Short mmCIF file of C-alpha atoms and ligand atoms in Angstrom, two decimals:
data_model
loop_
_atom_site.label_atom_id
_atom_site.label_comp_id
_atom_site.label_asym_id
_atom_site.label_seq_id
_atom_site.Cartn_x
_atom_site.Cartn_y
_atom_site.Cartn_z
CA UNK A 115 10.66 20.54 -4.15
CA UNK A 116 10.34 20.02 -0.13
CA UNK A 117 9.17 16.47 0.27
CA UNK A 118 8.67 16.83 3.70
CA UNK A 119 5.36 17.31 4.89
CA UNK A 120 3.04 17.52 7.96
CA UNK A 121 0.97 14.19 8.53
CA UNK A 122 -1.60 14.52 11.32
CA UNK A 123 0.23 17.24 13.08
CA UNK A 124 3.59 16.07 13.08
CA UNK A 125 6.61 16.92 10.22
CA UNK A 126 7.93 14.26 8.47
CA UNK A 127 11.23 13.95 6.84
CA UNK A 128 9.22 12.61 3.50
CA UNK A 129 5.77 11.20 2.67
CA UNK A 130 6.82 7.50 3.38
CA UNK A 131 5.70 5.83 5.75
CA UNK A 132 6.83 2.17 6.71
CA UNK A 133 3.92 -0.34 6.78
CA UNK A 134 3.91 -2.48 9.99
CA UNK A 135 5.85 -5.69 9.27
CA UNK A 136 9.73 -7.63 9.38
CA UNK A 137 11.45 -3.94 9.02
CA UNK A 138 10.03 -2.23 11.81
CA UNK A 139 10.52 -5.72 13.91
CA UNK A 140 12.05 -3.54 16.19
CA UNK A 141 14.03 -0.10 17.16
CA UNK A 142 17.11 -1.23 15.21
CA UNK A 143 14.74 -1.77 11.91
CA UNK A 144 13.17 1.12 12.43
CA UNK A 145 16.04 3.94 13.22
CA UNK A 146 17.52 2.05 10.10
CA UNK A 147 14.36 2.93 8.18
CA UNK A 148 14.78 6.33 9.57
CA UNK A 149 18.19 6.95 8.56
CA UNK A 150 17.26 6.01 5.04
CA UNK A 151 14.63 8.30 4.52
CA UNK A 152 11.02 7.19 6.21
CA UNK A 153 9.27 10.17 7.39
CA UNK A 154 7.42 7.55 9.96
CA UNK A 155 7.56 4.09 10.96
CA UNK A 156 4.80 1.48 12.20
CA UNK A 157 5.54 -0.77 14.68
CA UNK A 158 5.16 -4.80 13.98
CA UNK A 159 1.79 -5.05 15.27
CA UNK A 160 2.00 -5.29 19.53
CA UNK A 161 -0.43 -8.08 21.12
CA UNK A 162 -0.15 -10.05 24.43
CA UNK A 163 1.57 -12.84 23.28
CA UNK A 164 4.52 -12.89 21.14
CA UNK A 165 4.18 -14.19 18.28
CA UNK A 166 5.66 -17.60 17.14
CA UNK A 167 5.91 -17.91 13.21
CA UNK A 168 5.73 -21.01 10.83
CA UNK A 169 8.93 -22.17 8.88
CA UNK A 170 9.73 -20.88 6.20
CA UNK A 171 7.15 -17.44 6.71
CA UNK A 172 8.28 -15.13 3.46
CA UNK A 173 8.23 -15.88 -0.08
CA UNK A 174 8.99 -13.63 -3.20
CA UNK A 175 5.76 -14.23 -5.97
CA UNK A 176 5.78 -13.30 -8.81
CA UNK A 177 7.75 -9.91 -9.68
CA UNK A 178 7.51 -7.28 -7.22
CA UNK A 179 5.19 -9.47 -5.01
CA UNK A 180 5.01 -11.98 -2.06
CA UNK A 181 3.24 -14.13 0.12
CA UNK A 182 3.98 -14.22 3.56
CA UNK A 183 2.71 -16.53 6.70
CA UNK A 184 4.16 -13.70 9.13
CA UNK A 185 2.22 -13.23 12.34
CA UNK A 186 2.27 -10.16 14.57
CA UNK A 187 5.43 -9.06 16.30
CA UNK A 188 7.76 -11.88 17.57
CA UNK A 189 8.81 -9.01 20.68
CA UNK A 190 6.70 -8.91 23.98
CA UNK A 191 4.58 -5.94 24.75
CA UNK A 192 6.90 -5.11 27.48
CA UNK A 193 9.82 -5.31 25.63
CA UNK A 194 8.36 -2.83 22.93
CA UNK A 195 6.89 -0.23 25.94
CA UNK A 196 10.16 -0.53 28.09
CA UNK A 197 12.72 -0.85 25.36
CA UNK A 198 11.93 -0.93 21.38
CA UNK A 199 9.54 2.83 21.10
CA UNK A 200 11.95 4.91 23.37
CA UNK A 201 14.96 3.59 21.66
CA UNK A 202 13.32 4.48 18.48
CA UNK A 203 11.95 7.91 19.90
CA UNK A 204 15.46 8.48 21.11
CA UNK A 205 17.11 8.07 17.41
CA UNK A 206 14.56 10.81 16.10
CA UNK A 207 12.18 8.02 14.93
CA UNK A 208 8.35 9.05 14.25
CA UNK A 209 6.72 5.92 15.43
CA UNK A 210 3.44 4.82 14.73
CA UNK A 211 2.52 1.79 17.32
CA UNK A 212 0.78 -0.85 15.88
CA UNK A 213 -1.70 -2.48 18.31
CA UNK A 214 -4.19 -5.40 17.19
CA UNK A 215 -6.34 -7.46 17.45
CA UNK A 216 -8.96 -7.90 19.98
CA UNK A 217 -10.36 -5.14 22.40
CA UNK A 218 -8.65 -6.50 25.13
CA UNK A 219 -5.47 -6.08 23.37
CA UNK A 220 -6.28 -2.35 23.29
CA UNK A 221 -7.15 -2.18 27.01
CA UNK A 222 -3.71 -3.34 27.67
CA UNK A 223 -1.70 -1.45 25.45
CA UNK A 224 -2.67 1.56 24.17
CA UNK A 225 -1.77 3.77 26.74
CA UNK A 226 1.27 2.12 27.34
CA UNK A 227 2.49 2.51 23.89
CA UNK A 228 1.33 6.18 24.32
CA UNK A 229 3.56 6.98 27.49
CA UNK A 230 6.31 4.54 25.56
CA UNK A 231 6.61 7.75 22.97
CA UNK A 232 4.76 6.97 19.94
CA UNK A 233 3.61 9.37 18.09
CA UNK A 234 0.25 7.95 16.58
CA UNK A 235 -1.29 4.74 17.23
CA UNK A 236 -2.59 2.75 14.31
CA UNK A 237 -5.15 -0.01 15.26
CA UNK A 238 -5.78 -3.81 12.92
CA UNK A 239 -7.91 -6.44 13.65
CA UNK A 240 -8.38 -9.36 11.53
CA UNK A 241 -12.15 -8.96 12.09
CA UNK A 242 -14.74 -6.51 10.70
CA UNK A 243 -16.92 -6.35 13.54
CA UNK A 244 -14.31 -5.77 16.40
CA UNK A 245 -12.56 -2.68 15.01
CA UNK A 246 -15.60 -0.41 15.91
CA UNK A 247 -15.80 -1.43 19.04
CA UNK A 248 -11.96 -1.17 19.55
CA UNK A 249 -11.82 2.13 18.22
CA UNK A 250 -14.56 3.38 20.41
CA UNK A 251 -12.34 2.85 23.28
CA UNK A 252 -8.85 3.39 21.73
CA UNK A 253 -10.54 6.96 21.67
CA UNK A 254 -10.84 7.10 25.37
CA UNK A 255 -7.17 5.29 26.19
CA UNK A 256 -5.42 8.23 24.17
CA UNK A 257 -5.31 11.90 23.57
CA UNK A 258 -2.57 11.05 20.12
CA UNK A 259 -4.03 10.49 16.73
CA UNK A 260 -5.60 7.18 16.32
CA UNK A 261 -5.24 5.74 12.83
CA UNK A 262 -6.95 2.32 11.96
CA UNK A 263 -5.67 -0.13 9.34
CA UNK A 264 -8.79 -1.32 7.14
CA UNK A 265 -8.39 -5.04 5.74
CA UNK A 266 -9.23 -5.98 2.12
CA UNK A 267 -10.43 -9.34 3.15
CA UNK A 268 -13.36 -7.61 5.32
CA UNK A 269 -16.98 -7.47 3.94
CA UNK A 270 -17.12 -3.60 3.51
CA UNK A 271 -13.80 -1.74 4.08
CA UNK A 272 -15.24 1.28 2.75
CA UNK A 273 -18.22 1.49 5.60
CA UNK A 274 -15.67 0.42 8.27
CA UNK A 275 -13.24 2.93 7.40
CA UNK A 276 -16.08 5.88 7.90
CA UNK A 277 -17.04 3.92 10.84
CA UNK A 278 -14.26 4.38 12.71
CA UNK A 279 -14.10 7.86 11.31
CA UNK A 280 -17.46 8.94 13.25
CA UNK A 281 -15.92 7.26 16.00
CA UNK A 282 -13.10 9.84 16.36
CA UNK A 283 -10.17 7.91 14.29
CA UNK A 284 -7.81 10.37 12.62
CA UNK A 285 -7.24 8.97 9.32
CA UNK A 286 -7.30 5.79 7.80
CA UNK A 287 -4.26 2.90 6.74
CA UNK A 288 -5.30 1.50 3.31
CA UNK A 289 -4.64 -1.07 3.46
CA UNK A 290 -3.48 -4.92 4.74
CA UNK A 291 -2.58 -7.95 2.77
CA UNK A 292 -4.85 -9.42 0.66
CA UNK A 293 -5.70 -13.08 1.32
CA UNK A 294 -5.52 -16.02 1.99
CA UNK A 295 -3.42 -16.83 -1.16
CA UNK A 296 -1.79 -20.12 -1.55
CA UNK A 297 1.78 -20.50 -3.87
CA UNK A 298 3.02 -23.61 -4.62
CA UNK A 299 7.13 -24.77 -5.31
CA UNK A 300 6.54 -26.61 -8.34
CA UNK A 301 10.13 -28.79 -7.78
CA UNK A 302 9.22 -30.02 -3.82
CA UNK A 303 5.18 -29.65 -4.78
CA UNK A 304 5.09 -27.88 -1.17
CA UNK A 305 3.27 -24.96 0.18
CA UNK A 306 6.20 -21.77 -0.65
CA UNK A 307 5.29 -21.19 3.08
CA UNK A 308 4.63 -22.46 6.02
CA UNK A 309 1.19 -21.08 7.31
CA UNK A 310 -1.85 -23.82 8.02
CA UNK A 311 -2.63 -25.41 4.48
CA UNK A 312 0.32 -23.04 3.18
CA UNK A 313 -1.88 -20.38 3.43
CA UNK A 314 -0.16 -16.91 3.06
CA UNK A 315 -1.27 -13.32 2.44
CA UNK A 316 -0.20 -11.65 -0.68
CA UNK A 317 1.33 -8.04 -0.73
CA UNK A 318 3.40 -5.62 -2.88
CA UNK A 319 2.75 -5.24 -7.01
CA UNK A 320 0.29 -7.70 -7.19
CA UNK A 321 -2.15 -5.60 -5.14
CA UNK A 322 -1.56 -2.11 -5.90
CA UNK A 323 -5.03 -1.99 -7.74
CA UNK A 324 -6.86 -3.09 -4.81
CA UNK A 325 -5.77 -0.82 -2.68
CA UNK A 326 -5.90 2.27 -4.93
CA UNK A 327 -9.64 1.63 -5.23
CA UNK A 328 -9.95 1.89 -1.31
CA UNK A 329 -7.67 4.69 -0.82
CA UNK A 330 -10.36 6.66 -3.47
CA UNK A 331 -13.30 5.30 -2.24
CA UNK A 332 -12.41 6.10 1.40
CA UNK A 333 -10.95 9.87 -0.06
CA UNK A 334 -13.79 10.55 -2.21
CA UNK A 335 -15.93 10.33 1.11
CA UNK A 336 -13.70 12.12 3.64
CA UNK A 337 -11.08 15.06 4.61
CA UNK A 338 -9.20 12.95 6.81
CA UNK A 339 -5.50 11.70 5.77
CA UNK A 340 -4.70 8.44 4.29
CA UNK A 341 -1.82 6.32 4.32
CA UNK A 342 -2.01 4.34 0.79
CA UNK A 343 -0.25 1.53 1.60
CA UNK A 344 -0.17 -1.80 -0.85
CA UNK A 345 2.20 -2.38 -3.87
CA UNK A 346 3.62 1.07 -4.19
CA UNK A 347 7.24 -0.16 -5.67
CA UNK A 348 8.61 2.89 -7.71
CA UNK A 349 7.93 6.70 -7.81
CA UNK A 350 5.03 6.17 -10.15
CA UNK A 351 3.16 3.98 -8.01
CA UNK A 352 3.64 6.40 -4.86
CA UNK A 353 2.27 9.50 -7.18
CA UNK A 354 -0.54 7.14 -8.20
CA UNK A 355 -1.43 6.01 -4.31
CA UNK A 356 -1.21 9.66 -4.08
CA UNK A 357 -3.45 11.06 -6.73
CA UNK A 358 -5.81 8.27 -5.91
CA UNK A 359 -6.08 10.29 -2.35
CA UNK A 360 -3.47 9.08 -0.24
CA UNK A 361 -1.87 12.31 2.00
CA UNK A 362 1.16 10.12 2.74
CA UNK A 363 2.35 6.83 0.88
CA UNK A 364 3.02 3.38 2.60
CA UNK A 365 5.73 0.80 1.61
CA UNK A 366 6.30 -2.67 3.50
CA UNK A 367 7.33 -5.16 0.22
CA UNK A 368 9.27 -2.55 -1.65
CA UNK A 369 12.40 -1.67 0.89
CA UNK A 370 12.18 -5.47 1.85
CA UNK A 371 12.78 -6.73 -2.10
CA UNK A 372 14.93 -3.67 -2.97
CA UNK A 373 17.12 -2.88 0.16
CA UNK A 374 16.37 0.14 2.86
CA UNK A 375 18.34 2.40 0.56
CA UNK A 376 15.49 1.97 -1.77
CA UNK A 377 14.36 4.63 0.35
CA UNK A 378 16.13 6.79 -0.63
CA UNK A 379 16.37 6.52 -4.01
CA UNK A 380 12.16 6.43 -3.92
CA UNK A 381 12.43 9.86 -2.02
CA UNK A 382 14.54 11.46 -4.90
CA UNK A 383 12.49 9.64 -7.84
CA UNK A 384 9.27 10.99 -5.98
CA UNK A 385 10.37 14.05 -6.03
CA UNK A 386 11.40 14.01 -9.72
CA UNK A 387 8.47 13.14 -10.88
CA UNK A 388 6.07 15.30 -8.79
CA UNK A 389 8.11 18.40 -10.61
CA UNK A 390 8.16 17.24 -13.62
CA UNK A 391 4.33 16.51 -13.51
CA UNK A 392 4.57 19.89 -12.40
CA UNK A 393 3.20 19.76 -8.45
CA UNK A 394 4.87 22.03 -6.42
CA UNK A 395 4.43 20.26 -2.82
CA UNK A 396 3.12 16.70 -2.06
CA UNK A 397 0.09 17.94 -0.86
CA UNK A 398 -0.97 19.48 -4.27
CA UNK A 399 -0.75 15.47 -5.68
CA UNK A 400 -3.20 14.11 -3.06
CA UNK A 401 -6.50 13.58 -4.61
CA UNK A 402 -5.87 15.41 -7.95
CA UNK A 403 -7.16 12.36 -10.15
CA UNK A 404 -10.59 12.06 -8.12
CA UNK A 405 -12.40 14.63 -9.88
CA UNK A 406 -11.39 12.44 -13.04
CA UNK A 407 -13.60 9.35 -11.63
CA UNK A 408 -16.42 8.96 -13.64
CA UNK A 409 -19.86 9.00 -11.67
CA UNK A 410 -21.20 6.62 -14.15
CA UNK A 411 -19.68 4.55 -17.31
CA UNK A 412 -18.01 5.95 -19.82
CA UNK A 413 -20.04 5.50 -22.77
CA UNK A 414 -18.34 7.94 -25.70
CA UNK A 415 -15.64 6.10 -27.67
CA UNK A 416 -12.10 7.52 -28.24
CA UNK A 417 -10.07 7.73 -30.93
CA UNK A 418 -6.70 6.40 -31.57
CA UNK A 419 -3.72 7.92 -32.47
CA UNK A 420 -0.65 6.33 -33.78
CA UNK A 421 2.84 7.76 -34.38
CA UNK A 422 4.88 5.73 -36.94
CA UNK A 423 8.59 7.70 -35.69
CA UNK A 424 8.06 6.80 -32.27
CA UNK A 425 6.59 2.87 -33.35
CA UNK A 426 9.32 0.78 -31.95
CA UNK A 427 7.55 -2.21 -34.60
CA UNK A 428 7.28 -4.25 -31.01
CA UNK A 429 4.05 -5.46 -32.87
CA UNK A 430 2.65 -5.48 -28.36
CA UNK A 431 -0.45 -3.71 -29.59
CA UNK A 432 -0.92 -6.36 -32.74
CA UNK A 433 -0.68 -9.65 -31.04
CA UNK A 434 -2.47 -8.47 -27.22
CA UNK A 435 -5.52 -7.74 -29.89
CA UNK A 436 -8.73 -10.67 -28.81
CA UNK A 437 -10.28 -9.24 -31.35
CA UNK A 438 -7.70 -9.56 -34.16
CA UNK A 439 -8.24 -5.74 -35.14
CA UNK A 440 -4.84 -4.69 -35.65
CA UNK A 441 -2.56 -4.48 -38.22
CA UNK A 442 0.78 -3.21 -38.55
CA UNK A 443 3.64 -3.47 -41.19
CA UNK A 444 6.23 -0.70 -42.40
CA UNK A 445 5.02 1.30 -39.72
CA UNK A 446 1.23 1.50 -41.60
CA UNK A 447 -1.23 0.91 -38.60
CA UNK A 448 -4.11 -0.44 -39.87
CA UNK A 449 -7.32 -0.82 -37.04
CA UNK A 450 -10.97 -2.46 -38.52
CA UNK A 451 -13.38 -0.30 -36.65
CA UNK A 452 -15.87 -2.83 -37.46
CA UNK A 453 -13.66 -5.65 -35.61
CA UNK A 454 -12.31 -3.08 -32.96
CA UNK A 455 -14.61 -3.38 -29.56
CA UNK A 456 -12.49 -0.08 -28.57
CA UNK A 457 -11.23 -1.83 -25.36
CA UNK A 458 -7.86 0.10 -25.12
CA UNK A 459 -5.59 -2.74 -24.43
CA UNK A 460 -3.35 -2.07 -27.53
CA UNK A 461 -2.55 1.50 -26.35
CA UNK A 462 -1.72 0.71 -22.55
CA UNK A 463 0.65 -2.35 -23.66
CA UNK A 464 2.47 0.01 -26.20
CA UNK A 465 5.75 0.57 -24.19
CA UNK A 466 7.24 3.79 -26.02
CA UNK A 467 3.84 5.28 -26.24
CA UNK A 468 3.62 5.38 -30.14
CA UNK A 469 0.01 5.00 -29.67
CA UNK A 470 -2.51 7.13 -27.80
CA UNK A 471 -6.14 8.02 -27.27
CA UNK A 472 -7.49 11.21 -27.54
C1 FMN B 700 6.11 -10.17 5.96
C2 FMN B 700 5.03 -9.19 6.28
C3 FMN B 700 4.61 -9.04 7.60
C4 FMN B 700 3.57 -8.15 7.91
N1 FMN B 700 3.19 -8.00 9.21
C5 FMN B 700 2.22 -7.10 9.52
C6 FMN B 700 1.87 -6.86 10.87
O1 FMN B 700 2.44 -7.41 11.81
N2 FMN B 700 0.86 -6.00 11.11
C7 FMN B 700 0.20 -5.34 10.10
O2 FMN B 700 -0.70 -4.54 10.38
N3 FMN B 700 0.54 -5.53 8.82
C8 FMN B 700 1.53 -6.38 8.50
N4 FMN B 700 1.89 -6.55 7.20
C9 FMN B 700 1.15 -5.86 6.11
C10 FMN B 700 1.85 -4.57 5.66
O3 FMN B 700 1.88 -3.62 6.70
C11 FMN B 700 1.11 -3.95 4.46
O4 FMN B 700 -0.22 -3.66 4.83
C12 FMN B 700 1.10 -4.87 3.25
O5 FMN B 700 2.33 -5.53 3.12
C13 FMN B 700 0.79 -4.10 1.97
O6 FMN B 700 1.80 -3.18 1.66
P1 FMN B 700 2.98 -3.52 0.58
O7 FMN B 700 2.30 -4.01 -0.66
O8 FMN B 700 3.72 -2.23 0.42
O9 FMN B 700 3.81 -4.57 1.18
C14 FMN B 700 2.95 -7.41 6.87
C15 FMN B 700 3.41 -7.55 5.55
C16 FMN B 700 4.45 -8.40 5.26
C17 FMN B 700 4.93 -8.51 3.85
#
């Protein structure tokens, strides 16, 4: 299968796309992404002052997750306009300049980063109300495709994503961090970073779910493409961001835990899977599990199936059981259908699949 594919007019090497953040934190981190595999790459977000970040700013939580105190990029304006995009642009690069947060931010650099070289602009703003506005005019400053980054931690993401959409945006980044999220170092009792009252903002594995539901909500209402972009980790999680809608898939924790190689290995595994599912192109992925979204509850019970010579006798399905239900011994599943509230957990913690639903 050709994983490359065409994302709002432009070919890209593969559908992932770097999420703004420490590995684009300039040209070097992103023709490194680049070389790797990235079919695009998003700036660190560009504002008027540089930022200066707390000590320490990144923290692993969890597995597969962290919290992170980072602020926008540490690089001037300037330096990313005179220096960082055409250095990028030069290397082959598909760049993606990230410009936030305020209007006035967007006065001054959206049609800089434009004549800079980059390909798209994405705009983020930590506020609701301003990204209309900001989009409004972003529209005006540039003739490239305008993308805007909706925020979990905003009232409505949903409505501000098809705001911006009647505005003229070209597609939609789902999503940011989720937060503010507080972890604690249980040996020094301090904040794991450094942010004001240790607050941090959580991304990778942890919020995967959160950001499927946007990417579907926002797909479900509109043609235009989506980057699905929180806690995609493996090849399974990028098929799932793209079933759930995405056009392209997004990945900021992932290559930091696993190494910019990961890349590449993701690319490969992607396109393993999306044959063996039996998609022919990327495109053919995106969206295919909306039509299976219920309109209103499900209210017919399944049935379960369980197959003793797969049964590893883990006993998962026995002991995750609230309702004490279960039964198993010698490989004789027993269920109590007048105990069993037919929740399903049993089945989705069964790790060789011995037992199904039908
Ligand atoms: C350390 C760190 C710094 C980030 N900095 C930015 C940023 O400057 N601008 C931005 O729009 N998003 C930023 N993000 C958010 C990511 O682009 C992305 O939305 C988020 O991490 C979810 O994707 P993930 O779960 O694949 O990491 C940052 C994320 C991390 C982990």
């Amino acid at each position: 299968m050709d994983i490359s594919i065409e994302f709002l007019g432009i070919k890209l090497q593969s559908p992932l796309i770097i999420g703004s953040g420490p590995i684009s934190y300039g040209a070097d981190g992103m023709i490194r992404a680049h070389k790797n595999g990235a079919g695009a790459v998003v700036t660190k977000t560009i504002r008027d002052e540089a930022a200066v970040n707390p000590f320490p700013h990144i923290a692993v939580s969890g597995v597969n997750s962290m919290v992170n105190a980072e602020k926008w990029s540490d690089f001037s304006g300037d330096r990313w306009v005179d220096i960082e995009i055409p250095r990028a642009k030069a290397a082959g690069v598909v760049v993606i300049g990230s410009i936030g947060h305020t209007m006035e931010e967007v006065e001054h650099w959206v049609e800089k980063v434009d004549r800079a070289g980059a390909d798209m602009i994405e705009l983020v703003s930590y506020t609701e109300d301003s990204i209309l506005p900001m989009m409004k005019r972003a529209r005006e400053l540039t003739k490239k495709p305008v993308l805007v980054k909706i925020s979990p931690n905003w009232s409505n993401p949903v409505a501000a994503a098809l705001g911006v959409l009647e505005l003229g945006a070209d597609g939609i980044t789902a999503m940011d961090s989720v937060g503010p999220v507080l972890r604690i170092d249980i040996q020094t009792r301090r904040p794991m970073v450094g942010g004001e009252r240790g607050t941090g903002w959580l991304t990778g594995a942890a919020i995967k779910p959160i950001a499927l539901h946007y990417v579907a909500e926002i797909a479900s209402r509109t043609d235009k493409p989506i980057i699905g972009l929180g806690g995609v980790m493996n090849a399974e999680d990028a098929v799932e961001m793209l079933m759930a809608g995405a056009s392209v898939v997004g990945v900021c924790t992932a290559p930091m835990l696993k190494g910019i190689e990961y890349l590449g290995t993701l690319n490969i595994k992607i396109e393993k899977l999306a044959e063996r599912l039996g998609f022919k192109t990327i495109g053919e992925i995106s969206g295919s599990a909306l039509s299976n979204l219920p309109a209103s509850e499900i209210t017919d019970k399944f049935k379960f199936e369980y197959n003793p010579s797969i049964c590893n006798d883990c006993m998962r399905c026995v002991v995750v059981c609230p309702y004490q239900a279960r039964n198993l011994e010698n490989r004789i599943m027993n269920l109590d259908e007048e105990l069993c509230r037919y929740c399903g957990l049993c089945i989705t913690v069964c790790p060789v699949c011995a037992l199904t639903s039908y």
